[in-house]
PDB file of C-alpha atoms in Angstrom:
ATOM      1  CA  UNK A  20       0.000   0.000   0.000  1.00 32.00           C
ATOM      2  CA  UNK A  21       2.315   3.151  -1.452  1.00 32.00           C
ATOM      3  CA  UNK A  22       1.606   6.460  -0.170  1.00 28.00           C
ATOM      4  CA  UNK A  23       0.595   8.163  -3.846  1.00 29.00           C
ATOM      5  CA  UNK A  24       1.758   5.830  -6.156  1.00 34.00           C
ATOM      6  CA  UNK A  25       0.707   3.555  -9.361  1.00 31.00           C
ATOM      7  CA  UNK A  26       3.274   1.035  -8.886  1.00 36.00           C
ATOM      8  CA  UNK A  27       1.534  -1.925  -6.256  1.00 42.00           C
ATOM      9  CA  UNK A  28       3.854  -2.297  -3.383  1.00 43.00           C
ATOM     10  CA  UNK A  29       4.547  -5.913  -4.108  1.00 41.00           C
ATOM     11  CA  UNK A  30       6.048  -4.696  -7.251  1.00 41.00           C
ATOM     12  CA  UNK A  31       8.584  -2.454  -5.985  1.00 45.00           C
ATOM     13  CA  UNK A  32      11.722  -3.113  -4.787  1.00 45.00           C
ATOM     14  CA  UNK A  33      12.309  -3.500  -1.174  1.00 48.00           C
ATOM     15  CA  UNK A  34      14.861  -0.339  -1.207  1.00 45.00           C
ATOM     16  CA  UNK A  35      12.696   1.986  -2.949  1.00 47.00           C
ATOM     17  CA  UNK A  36      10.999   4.150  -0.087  1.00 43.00           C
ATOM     18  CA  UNK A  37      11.784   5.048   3.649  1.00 43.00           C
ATOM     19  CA  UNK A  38      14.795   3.045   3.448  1.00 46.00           C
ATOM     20  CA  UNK A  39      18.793   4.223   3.287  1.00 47.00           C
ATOM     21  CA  UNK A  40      19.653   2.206   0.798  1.00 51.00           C
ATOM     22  CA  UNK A  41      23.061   4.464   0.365  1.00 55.00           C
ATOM     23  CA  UNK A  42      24.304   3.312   2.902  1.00 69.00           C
ATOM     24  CA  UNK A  43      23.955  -0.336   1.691  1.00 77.00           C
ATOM     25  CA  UNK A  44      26.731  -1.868  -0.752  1.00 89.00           C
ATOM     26  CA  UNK A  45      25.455  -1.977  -4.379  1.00 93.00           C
ATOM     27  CA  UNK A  46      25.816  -5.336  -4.900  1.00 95.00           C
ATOM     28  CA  UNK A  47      23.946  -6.005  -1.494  1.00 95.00           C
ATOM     29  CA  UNK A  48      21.064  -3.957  -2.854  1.00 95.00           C
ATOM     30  CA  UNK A  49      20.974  -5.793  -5.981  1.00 96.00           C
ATOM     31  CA  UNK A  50      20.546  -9.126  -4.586  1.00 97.00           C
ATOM     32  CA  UNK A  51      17.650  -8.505  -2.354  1.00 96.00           C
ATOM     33  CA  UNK A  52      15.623  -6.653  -4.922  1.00 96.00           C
ATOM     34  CA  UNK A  53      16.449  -9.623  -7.374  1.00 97.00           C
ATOM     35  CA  UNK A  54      14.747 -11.865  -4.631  1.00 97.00           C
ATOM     36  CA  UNK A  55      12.254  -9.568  -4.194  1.00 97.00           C
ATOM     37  CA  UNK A  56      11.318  -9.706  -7.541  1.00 97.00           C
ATOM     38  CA  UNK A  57      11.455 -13.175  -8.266  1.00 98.00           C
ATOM     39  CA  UNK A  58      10.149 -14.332  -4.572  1.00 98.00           C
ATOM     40  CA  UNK A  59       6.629 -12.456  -5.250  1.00 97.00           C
ATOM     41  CA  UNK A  60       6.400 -13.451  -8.848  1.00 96.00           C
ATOM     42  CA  UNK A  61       7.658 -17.236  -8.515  1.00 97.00           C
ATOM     43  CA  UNK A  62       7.379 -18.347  -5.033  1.00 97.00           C
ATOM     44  CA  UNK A  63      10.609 -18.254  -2.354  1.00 97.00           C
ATOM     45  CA  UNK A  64      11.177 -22.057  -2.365  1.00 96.00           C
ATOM     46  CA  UNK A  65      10.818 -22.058  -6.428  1.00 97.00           C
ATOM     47  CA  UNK A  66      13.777 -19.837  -6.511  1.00 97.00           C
ATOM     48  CA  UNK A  67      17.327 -21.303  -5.912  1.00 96.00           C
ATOM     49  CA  UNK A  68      20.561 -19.802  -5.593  1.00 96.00           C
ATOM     50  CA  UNK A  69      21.820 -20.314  -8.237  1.00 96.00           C
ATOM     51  CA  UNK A  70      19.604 -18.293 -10.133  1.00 97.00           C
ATOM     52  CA  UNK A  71      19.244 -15.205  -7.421  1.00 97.00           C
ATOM     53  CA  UNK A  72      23.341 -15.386  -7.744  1.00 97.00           C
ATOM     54  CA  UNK A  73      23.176 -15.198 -12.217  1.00 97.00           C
ATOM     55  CA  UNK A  74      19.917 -12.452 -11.845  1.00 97.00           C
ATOM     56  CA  UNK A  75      21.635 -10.182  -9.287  1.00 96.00           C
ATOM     57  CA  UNK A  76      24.913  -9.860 -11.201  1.00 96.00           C
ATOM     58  CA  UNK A  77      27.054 -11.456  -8.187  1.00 96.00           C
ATOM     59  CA  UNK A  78      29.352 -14.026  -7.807  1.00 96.00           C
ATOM     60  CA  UNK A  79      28.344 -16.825  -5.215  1.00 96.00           C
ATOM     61  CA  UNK A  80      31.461 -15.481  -2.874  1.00 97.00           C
ATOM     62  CA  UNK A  81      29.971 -11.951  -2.667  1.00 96.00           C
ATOM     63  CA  UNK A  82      26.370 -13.956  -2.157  1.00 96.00           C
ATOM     64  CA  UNK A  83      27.338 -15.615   0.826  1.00 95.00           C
ATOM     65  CA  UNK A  84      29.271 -12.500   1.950  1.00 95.00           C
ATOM     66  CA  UNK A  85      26.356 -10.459   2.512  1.00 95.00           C
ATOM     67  CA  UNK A  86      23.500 -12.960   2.924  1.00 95.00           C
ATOM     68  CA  UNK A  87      25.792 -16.542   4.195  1.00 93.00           C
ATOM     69  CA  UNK A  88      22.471 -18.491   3.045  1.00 95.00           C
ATOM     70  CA  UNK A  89      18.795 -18.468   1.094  1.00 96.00           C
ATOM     71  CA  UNK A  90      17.271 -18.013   4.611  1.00 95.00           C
ATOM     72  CA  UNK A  91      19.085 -15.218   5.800  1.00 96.00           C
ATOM     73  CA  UNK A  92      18.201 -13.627   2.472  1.00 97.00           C
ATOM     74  CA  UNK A  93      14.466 -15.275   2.563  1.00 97.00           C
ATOM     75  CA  UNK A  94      14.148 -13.491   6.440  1.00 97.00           C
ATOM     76  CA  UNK A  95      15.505 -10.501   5.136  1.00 97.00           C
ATOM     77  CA  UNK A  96      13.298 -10.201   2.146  1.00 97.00           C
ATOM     78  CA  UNK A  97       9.827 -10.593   3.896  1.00 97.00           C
ATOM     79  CA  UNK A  98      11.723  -8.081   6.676  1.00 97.00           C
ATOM     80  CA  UNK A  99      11.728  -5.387   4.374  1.00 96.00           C
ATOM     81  CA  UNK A 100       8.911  -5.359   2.869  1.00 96.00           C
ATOM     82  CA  UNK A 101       7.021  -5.569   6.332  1.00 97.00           C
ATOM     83  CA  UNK A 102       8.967  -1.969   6.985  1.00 96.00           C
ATOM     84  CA  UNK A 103       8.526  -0.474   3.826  1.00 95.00           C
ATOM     85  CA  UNK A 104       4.341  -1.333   4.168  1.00 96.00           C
ATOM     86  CA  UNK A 105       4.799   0.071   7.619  1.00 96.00           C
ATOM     87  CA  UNK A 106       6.996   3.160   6.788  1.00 97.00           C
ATOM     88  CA  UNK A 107       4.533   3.733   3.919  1.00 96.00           C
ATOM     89  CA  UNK A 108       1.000   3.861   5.921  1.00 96.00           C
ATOM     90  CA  UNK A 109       2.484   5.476   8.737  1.00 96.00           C
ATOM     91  CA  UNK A 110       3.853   8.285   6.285  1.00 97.00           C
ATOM     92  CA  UNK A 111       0.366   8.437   4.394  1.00 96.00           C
ATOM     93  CA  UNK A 112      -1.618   8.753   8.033  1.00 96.00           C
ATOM     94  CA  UNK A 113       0.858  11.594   9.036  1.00 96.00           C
ATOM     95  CA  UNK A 114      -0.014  13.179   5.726  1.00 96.00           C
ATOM     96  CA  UNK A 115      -3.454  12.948   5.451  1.00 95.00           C
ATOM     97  CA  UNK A 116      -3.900  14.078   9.376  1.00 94.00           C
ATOM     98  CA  UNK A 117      -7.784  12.848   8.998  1.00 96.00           C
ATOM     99  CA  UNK A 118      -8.436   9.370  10.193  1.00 96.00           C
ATOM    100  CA  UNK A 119     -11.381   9.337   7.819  1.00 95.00           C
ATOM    101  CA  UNK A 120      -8.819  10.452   5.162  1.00 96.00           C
ATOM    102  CA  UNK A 121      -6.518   8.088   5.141  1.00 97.00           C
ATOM    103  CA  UNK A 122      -8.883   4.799   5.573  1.00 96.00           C
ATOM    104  CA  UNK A 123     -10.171   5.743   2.553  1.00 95.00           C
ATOM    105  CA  UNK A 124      -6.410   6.517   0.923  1.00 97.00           C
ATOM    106  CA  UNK A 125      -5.727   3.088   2.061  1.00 96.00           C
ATOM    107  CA  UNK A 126      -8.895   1.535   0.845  1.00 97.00           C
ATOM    108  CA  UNK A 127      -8.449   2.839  -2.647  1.00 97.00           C
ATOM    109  CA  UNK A 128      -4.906   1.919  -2.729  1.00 96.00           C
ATOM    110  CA  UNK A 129      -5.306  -1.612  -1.747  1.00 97.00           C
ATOM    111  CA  UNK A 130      -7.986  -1.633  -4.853  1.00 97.00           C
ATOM    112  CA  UNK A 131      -5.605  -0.497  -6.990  1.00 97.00           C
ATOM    113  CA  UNK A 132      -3.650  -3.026  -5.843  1.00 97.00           C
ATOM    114  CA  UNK A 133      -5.266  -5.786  -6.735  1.00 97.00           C
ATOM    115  CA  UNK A 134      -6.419  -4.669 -10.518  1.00 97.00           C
ATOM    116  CA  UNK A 135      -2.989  -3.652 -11.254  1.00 97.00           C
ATOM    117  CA  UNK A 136      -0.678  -6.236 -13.604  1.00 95.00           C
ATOM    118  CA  UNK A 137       1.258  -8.614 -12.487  1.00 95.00           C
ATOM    119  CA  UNK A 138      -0.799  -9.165  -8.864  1.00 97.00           C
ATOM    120  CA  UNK A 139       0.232 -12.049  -7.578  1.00 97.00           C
ATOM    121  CA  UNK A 140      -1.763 -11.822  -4.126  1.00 97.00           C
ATOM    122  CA  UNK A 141      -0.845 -10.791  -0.808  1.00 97.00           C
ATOM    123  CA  UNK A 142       3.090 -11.447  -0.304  1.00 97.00           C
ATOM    124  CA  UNK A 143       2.557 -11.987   4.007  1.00 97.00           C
ATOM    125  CA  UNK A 144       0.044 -14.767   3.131  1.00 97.00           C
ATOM    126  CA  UNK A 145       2.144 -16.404   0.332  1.00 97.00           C
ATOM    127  CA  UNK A 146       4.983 -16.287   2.433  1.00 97.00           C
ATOM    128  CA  UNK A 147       2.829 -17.736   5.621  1.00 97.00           C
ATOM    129  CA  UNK A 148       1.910 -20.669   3.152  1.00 96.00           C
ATOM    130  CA  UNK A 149       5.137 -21.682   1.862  1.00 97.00           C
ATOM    131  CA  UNK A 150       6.632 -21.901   5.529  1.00 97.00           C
ATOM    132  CA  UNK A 151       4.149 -24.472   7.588  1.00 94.00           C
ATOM    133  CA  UNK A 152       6.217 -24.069  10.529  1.00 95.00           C
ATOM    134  CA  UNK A 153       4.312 -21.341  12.744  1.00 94.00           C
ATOM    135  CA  UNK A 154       8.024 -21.022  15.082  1.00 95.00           C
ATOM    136  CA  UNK A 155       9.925 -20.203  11.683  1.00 96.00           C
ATOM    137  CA  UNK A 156      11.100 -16.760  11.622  1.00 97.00           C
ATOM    138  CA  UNK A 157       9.650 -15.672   8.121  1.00 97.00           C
ATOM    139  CA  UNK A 158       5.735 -17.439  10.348  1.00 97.00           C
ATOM    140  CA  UNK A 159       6.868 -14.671  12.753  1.00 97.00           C
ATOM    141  CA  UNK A 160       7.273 -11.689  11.024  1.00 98.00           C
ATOM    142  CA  UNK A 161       4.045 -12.376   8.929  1.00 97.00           C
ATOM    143  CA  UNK A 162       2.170 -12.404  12.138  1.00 97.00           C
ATOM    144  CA  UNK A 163       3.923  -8.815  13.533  1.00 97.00           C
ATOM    145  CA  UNK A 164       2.992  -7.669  10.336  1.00 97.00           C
ATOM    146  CA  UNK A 165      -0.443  -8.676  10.687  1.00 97.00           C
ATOM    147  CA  UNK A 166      -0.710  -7.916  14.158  1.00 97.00           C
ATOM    148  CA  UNK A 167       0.417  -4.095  13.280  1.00 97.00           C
ATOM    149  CA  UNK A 168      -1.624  -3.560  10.307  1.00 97.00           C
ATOM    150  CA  UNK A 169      -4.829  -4.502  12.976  1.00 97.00           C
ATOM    151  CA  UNK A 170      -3.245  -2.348  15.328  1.00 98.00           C
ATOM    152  CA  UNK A 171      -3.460   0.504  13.246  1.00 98.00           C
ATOM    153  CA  UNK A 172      -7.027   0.511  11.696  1.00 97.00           C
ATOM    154  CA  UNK A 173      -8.405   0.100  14.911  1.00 97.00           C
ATOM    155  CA  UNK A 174      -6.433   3.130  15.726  1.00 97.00           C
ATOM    156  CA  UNK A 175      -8.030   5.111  12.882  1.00 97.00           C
ATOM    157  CA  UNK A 176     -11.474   3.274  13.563  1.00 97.00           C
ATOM    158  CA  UNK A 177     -11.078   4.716  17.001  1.00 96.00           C
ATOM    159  CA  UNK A 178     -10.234   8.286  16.118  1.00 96.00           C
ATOM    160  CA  UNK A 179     -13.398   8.251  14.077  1.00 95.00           C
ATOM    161  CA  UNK A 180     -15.805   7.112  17.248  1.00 95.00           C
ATOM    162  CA  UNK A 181     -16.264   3.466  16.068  1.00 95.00           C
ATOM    163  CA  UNK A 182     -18.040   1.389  18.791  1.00 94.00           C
ATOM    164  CA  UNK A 183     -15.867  -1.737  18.658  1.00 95.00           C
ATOM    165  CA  UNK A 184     -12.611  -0.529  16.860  1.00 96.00           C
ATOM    166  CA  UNK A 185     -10.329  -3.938  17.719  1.00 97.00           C
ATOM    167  CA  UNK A 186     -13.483  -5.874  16.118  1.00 96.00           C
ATOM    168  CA  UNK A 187     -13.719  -3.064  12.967  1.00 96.00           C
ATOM    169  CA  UNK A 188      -9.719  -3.880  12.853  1.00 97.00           C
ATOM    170  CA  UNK A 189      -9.485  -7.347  12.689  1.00 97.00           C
ATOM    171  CA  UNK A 190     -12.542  -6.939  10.333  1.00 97.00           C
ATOM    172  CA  UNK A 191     -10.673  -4.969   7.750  1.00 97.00           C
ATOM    173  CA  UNK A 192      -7.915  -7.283   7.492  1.00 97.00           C
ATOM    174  CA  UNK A 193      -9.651 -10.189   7.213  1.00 97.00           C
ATOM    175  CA  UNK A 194     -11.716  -8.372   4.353  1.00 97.00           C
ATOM    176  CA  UNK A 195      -8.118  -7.281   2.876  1.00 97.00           C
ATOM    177  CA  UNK A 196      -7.066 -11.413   3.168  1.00 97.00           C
ATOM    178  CA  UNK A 197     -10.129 -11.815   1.032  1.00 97.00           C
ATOM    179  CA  UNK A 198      -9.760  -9.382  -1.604  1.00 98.00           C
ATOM    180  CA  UNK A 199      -6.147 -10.432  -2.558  1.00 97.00           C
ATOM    181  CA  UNK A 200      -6.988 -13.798  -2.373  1.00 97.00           C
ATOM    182  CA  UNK A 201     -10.022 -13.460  -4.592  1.00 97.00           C
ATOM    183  CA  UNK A 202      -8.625 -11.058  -6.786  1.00 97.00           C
ATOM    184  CA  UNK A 203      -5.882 -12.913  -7.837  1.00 97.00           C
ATOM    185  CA  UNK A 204      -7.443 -16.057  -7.903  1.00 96.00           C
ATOM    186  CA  UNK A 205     -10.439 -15.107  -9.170  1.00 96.00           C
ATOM    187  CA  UNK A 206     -12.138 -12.274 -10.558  1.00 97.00           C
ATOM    188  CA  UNK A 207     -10.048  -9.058  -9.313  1.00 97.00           C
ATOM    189  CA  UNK A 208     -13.208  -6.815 -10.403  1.00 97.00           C
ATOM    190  CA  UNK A 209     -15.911  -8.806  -8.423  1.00 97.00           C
ATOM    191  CA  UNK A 210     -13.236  -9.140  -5.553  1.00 97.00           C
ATOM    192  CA  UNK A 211     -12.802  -5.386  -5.405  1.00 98.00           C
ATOM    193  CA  UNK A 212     -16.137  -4.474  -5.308  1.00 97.00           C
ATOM    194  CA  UNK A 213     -17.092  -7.020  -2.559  1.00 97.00           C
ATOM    195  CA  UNK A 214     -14.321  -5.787  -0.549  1.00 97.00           C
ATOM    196  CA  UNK A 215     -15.376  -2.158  -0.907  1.00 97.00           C
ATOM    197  CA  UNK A 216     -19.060  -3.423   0.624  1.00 96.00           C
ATOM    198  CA  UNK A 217     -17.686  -4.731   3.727  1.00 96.00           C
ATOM    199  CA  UNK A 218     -15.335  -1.580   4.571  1.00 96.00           C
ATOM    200  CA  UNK A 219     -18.388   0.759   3.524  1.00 95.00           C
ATOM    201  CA  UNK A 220     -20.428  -1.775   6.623  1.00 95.00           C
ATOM    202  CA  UNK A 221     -17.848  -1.664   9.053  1.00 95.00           C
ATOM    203  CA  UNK A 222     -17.221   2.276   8.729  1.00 93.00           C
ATOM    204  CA  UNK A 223     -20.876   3.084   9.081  1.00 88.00           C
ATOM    205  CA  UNK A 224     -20.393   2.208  12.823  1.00 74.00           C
ATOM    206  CA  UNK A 225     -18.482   5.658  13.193  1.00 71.00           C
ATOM    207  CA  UNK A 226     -19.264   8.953  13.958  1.00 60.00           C
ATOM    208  CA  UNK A 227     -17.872  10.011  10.872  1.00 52.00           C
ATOM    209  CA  UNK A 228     -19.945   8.125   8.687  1.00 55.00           C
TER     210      UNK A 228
END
């Protein structure tokens, strides 16, 4: 969810906003948005070494160097893009300064999301699936990630006088799950518009509304 931006944050690279990526070594950078690319679009375990080493331009020395292993560079992969989501709706609520505001910003942008090409679903939930292990780090990220994202709708649910914001919350991301589920499997029109129903239900329990 980008702050004012066409581009679907799954699509962009894990560098691109809030992040110093000066400060990180060129060849560091290019490895990680190689994976990021390629994780999203093929699946983590699909992916081998091998490949990640020939598409980032690296030799398998300067691989290990900065990453030692595919799980290092799997942890740090789903890492950043957990921060950049964060950096980027934290940025857009400080923006916006309107709880009302930026639900709606968000709302649209998730839409946008999902009817944009190359969607390839949610990349939290993709990554849940591929690890079955609910102790394995990339299980526990997902869930921070999930737990924040509640965390901060029922903040804005709050601000607008909803009666139950925790419930609204949890609500909204389960309605999110849903959407980029159903959009990419299915019909990302139909999936939109369903989605766009249940947030216009649970926001007509605040004051605002």
């Amino acid at each position: 969810m980008p702050i004012v931006d066409t581009h679907p944050i799954v699509q962009r690279a894990p560098w691109a906003a809030g992040t110093h990526h000066n400060s990180v070594a060129p060849a560091k950078r290019r490895i990680l948005e190689t994976a990021n690319r390629l994780f999203y679009n093929e699946g983590i375990r699909a992916v081998g070494i091998d490949r990640l080493i020939s598409e980032s331009e690296v030799t398998k020395a300067t691989f290990y160097k900065h990453y030692g292993s595919k799980d290092r560079l799997i942890v740090e992969y789903i890492s950043q893009r957990h921060s950049l989501v964060r950096e980027s709706v934290n940025e857009l609520i400080r923006e916006k300064n309107d709880p009302n505001l930026a639900l709606r910003t968000l709302i649209d942008q998730i839409v946008a999301e999902v009817v944009a090409p190359g969607f390839r679903g949610c990349a939290f939930t993709n990554a849940a699936i591929e690890f079955t292990d609910s102790r394995h780090a990339v299980r526990q990220i997902v869930s921070d990630h999930r737990e924040w994202y509640a965390e901060t709708l029922s903040d804005l649910l709050k601000e607008l006088g909803h009666p139950l914001p925790g419930d609204g919350g949890d609500e909204l991301v389960l309605a999110r799950d849903g959407v980029m589920t159903g959009g990419y499997a299915g019909d990302p029109i139909a999936a939109t518009t369903a989605f766009v129903r249940v947030v216009n239900r649970v926001l007509s329990g605040t004051a605002g509304e």
